[in-house]
Coordinates of C-alpha atoms in Angstrom, one line a residue:
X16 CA 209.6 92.4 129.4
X17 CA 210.0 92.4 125.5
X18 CA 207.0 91.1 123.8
X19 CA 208.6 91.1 120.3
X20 CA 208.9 88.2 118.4
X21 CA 212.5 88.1 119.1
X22 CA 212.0 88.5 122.9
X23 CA 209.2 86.1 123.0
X24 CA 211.5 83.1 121.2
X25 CA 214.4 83.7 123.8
X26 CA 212.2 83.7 126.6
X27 CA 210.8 80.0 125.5
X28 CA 214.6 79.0 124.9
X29 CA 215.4 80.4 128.0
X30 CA 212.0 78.5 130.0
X31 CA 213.5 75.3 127.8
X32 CA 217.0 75.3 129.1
X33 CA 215.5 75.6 133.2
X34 CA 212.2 72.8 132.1
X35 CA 213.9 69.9 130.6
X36 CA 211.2 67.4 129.9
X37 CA 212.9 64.9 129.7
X38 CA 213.7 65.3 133.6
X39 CA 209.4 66.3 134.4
X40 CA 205.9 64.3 133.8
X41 CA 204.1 65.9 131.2
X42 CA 201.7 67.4 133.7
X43 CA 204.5 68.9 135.4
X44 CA 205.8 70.7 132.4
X45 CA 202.5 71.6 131.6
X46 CA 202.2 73.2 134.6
X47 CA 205.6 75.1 134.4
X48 CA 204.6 76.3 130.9
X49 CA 201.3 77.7 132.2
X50 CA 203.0 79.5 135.7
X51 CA 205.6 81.1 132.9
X52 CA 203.1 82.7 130.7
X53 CA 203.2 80.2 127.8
X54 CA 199.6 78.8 127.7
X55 CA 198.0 81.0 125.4
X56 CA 200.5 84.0 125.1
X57 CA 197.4 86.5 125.0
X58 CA 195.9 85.9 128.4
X59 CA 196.7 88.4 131.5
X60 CA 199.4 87.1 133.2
X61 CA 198.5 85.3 136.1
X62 CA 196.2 82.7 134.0
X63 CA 199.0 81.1 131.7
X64 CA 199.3 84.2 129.2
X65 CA 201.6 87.3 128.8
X66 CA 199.5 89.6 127.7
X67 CA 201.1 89.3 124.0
X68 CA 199.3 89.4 120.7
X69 CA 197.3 86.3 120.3
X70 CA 199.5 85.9 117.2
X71 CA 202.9 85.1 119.2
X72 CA 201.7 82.1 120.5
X73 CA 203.2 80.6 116.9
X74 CA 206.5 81.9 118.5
X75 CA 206.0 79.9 121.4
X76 CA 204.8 77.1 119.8
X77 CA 207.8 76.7 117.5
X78 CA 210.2 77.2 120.2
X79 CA 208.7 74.2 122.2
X80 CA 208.0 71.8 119.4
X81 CA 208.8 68.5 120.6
X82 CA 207.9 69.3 124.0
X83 CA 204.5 67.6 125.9
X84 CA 201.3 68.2 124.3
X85 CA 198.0 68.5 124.6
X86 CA 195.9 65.3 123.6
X87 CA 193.7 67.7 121.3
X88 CA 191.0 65.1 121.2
X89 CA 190.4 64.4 124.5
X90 CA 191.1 68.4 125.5
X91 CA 189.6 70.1 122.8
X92 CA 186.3 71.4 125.0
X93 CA 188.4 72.3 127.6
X94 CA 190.4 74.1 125.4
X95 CA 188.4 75.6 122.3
X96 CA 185.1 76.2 124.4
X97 CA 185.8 76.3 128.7
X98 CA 188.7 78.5 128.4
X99 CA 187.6 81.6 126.7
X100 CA 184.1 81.3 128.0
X101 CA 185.7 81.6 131.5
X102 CA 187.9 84.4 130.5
X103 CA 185.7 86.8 128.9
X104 CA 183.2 85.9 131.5
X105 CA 184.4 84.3 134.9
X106 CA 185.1 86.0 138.1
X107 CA 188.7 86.4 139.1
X108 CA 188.0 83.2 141.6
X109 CA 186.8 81.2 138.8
X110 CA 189.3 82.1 136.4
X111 CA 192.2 80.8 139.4
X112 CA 190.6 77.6 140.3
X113 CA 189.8 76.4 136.5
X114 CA 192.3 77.7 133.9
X115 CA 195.4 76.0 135.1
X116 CA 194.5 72.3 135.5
X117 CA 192.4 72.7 132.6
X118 CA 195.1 73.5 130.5
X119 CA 197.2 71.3 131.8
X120 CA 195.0 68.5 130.8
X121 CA 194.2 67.5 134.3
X122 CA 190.5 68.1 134.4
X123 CA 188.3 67.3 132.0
X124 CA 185.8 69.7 130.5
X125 CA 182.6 68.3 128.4
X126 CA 179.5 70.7 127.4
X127 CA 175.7 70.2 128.5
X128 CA 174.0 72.3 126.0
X129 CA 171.8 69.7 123.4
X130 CA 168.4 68.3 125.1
X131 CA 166.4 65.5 123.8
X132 CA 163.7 68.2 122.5
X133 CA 166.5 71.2 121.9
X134 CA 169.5 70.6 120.0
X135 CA 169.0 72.8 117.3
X136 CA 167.0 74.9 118.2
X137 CA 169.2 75.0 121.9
X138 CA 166.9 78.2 123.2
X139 CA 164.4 75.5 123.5
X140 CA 165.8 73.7 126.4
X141 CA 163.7 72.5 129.0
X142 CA 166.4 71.9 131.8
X143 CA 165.5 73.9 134.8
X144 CA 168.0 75.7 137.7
X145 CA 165.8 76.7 140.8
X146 CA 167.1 79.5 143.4
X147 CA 167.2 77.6 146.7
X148 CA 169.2 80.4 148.7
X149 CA 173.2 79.8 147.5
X150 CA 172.4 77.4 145.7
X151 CA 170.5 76.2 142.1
X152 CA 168.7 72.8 141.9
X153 CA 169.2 71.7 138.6
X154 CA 166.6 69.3 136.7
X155 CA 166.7 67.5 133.3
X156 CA 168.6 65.5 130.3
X157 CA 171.0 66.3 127.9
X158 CA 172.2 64.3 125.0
X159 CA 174.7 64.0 122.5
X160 CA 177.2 65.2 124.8
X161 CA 181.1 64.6 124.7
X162 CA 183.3 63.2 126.7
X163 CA 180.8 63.1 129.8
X164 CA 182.0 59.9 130.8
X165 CA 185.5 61.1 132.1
X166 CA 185.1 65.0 132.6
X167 CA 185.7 66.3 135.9
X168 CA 183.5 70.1 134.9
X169 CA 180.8 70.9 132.3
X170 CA 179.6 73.7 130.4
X171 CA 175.6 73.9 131.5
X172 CA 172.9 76.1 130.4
X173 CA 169.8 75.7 132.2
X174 CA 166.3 77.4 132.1
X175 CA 165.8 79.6 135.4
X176 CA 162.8 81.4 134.3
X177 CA 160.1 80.2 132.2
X178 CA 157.6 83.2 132.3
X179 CA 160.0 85.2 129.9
X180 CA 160.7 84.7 125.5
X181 CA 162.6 81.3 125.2
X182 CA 165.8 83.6 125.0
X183 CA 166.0 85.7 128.1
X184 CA 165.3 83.4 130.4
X185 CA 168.6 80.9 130.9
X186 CA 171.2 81.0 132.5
X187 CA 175.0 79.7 132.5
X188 CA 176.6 77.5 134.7
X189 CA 179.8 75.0 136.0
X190 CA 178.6 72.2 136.4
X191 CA 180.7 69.8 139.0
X192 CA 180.0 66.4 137.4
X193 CA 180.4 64.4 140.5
X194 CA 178.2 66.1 142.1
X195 CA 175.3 63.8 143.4
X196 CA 172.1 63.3 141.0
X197 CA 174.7 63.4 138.1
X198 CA 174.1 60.6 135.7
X199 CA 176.3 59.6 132.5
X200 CA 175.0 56.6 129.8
X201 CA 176.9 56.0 127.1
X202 CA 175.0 56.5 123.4
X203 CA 177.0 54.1 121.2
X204 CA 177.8 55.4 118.0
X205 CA 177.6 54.2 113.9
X206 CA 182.0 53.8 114.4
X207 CA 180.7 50.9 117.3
X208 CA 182.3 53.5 120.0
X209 CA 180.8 55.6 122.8
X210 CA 182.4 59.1 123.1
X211 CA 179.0 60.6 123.3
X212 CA 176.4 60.0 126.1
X213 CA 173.2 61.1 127.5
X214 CA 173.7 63.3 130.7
X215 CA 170.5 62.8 133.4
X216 CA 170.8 65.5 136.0
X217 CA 168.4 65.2 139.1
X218 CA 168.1 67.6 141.8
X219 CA 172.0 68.4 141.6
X220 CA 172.5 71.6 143.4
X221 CA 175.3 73.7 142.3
X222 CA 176.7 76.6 144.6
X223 CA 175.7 80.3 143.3
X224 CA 179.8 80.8 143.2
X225 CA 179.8 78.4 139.3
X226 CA 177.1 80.8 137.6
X227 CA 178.9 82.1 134.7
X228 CA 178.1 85.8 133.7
X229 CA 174.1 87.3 135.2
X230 CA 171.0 85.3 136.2
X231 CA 169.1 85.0 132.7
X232 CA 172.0 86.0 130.4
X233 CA 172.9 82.6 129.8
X234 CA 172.0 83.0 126.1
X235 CA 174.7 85.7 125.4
X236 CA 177.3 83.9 127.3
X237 CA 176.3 80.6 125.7
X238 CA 176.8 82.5 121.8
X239 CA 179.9 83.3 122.8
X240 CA 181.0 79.6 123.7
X241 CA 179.1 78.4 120.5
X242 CA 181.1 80.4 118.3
X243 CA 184.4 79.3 119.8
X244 CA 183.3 76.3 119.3
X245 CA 183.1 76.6 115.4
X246 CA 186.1 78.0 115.4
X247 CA 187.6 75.1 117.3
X248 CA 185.8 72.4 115.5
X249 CA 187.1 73.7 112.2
X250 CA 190.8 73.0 112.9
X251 CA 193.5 74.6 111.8
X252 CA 195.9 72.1 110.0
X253 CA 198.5 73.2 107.8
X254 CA 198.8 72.9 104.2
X255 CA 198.2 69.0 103.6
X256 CA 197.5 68.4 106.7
X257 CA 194.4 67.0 109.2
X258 CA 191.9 65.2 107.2
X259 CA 193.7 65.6 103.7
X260 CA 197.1 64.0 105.1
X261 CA 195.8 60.1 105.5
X262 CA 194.6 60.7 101.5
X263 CA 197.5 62.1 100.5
X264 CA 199.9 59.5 102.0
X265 CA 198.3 57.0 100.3
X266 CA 198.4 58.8 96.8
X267 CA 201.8 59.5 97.4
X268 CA 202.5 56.2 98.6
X269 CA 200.0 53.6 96.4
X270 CA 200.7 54.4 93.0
X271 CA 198.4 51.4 91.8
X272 CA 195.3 53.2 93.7
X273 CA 195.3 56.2 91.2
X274 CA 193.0 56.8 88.6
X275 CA 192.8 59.8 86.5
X276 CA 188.8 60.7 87.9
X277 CA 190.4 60.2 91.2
X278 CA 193.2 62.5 90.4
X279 CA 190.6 65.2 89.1
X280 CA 188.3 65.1 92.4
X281 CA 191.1 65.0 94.7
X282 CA 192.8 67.9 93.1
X283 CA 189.2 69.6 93.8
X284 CA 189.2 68.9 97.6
X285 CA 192.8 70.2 98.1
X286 CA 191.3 73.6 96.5
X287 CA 189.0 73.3 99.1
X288 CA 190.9 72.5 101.9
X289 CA 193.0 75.1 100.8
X290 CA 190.1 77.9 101.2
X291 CA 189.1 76.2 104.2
X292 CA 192.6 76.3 105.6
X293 CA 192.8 80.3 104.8
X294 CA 189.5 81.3 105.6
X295 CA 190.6 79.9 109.0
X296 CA 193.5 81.6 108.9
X297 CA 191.8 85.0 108.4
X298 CA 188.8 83.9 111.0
X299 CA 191.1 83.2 114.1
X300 CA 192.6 86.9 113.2
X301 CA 189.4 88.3 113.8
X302 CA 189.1 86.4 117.1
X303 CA 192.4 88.0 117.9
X304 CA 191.2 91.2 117.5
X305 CA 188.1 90.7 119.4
X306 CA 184.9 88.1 120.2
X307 CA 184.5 85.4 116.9
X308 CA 181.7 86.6 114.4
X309 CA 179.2 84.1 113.2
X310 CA 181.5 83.8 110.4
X311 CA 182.6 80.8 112.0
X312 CA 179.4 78.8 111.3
X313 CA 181.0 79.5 107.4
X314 CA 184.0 77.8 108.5
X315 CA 182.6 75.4 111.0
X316 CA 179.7 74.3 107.8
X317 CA 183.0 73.6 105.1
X318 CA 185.7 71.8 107.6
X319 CA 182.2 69.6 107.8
X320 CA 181.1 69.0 104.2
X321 CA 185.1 68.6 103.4
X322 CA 185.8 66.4 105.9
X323 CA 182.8 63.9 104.6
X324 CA 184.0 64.1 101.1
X325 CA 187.8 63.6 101.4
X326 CA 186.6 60.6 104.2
X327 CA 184.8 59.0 101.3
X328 CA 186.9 59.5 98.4
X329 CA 189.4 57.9 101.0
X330 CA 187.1 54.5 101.1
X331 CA 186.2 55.1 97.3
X332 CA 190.1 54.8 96.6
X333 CA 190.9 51.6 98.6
X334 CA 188.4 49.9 96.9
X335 CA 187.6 46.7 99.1
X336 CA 190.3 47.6 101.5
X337 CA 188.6 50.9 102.4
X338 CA 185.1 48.6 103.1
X339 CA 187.2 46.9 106.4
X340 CA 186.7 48.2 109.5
X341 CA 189.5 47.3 112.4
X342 CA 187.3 46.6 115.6
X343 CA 183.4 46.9 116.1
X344 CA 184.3 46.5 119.6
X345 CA 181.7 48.6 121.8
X346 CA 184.5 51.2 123.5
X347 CA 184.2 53.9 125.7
X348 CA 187.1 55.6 124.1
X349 CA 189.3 58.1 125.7
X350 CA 190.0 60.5 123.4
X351 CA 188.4 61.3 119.5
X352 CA 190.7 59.9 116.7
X353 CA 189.7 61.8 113.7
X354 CA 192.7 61.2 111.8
X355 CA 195.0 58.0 113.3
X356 CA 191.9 55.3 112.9
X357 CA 191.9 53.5 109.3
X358 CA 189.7 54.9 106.4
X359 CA 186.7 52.9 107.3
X360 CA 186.7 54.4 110.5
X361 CA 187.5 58.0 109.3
X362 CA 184.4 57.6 107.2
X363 CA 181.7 57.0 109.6
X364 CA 183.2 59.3 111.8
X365 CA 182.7 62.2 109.4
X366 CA 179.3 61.7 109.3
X367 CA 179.0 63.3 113.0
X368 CA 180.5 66.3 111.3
X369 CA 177.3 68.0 110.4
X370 CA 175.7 67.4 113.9
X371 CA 177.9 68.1 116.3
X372 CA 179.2 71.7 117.1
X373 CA 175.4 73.1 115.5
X374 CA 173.9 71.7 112.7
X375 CA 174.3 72.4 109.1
X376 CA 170.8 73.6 108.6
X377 CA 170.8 76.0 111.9
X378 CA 174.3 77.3 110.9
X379 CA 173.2 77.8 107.1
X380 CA 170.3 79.8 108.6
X381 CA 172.8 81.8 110.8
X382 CA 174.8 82.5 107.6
X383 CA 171.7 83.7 106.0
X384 CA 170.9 86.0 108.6
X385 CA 173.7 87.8 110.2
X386 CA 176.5 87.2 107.5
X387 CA 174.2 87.7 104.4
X388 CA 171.9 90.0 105.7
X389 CA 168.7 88.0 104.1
X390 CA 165.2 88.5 105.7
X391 CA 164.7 86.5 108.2
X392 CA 162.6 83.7 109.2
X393 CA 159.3 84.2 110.3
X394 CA 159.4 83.0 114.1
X395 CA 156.2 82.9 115.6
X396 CA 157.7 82.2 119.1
X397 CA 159.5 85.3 119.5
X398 CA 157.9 87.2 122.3
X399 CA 155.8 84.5 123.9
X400 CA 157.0 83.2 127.8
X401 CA 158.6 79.9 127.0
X402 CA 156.3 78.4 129.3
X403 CA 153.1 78.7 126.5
X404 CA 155.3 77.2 123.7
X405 CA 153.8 74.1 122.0
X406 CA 156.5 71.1 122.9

């Protein structure tokens, strides 16, 4: 098999011609596109990959342009988090039964990490797994998380020894979300909708076979989703693109909008986008040539800042039209809209931009710390069991 460049766009003209969608579902060709290799080019093959440079999957992607995609929004943990998690640290078993309809869109991933009382500082958590032979009983709340309402799997960290430093003693798990003692509430949010929800889990007992990675390494494996994560949540629009393209349509379009302060700020955040748009560029190189770096907390902390300026420089430009807001309707919507909702929307929306995916503050300290190199911050809780911490 060629692996070239070349080799790679024939054999996605060549899947084309035998996979005409407009003959197939969209899960269907999905589900062809993963069984030939043209998932994420850079898996093994076997789990929708070739074994190609994580940089040929532009290849592939151009060559089936046009073809079903993946609803980003309603995918993206799935996608940016689940799937690389489960490849650098699954069992062969896991990776069989979850990649494929993951991909494919039809299961739904969402991720129990945040608590109530550990959100930023997530080594906190209080959620407890107990050993009951094959199985762990899992106990506890989480918050704030994603999607809960229609996944099918979740991403779950849980506490399974308390007599060891916050760190060492958690543990990684699936989590089947219809399992029984599963409970999803929806939190309604400042946009009036209700992607987020609080996730109450009681005595659900999960089989020993959806542990991800060893007993009490759950920390390790759960950096490793967290830094995908950033990487994910940054985006990676093209030039003009994601949250600068609604602005820049109405610019280009609304000549009687423009003023010349206006003109001199935007021209600022296109800069930015700009380094944004590069840096993320040069960041998902170096996840091709390995695990992410907490460089992507850099990347993660300017998609959010730029994505709450451009959203209110948006408003600021439509005057009184940018102050309306389509429907306060209470929704339990399907999939996140960043982009396709009106500019009122777009701007409240932002504002969940420096929350979600790690706060600003923690990911500022992480950028002191282990980019930087800057002393750290004194942390009185480093070698005491997490069971005498003050909470």
């Amino acid at each position: 098999m060629t692996l070239d460049e070349a080799g790679l766009a024939a054999r996605a003209r060549a899947f084309l011609a035998e996979h005409d969608p407009e003959s197939m579902t969209p899960v269907e060709f999905l589900r062809a596109r993963f069984d030939a290799g043209m998932a994420w080019v850079h898996f093994p093959e076997g789990l929708g990959g070739l074994g190609a440079p994580r940089g040929a999957q532009a290849v592939v992607d151009r060559e089936l342009a046009g073809t079903p995609q993946h609803d980003v929004g309603r995918l993206a943990i799935g996608l940016g988090m689940a799937a690389p998690t489960i490849l650098a640290f699954g069992t062969g078993e896991q990776r069989e039964r979850f990649l494929r309809p993951l991909w494919t869109g039809e299961e739904i991933w969402c991720q129990l990490f945040s608590e109530p009382g550990a959100g930023s500082d997530l080594a906190t958590l209080a959620t407890r797994a107990v050993r009951d032979g094959d199985e762990w009983v899992v106990d506890g709340q989480k918050v704030w998380t994603s999607s809960a309402h229609h996944a099918r799997w979740a991403l779950l960290v849980a506490r399974t020894d308390p007599d060891v430093p916050k760190h060492r003693g958690l543990t990684y798990f699936v989590c089947d979300m219809r399992a029984p003692g599963v409970e999803v509430r929806p939190l309604r949010q400042i946009t009036g909708e209700a992607e987020f929800n609080e996730v109450f889990l009681t005595g659900v007992r999960l089989p020993d076979s959806l542990r991800l990675g060893e007993a009490g390494d759950g920390w390790r494996v759960a950096q490793a989703t967290l830094m995908n994560e950033r990487v994910a949540i940054s985006g990676s629009a093209g030039r003009g693109g994601g949250v600068m393209g609604a602005i820049l349509d109405a610019w280009r379009a609304r000549p009687e909008l423009r003023t010349h302060d206006l003109h001199r700020r935007l021209l600022g955040l296109w800069v930015e986008a700009e380094v944004t748009r590069l840096a993320g560029a040069r960041l998902r190189e170096q996840l091709a040539a390995g695990a992410p770096g907490p460089e992507g907390s850099g990347m993660k902390l300017a998609f959010a800042r730029l994505n709450q300026q451009v959203s209110g420089l948006d408003v600021e430009m439509r005057r009184e039209e940018g102050l309306a807001y389509d429907d306060w309707t209470f929704r339990r919507s399907e999939s996140v809209d960043f982009f396709g909702r009106d500019a009122g929307y777009r701007y409240l929306r932002a504002k969940g931009n420096s929350i979600e995916g790690g706060t600003s503050e923690i990911l500022r300290t992480i950028i002191a710390e282990r980019v930087l190199g800057l002393p750290a911050e004194p942390r009185a809780d480093k070698d005491v069991p997490w069971k005498d911490l003050p909470r």
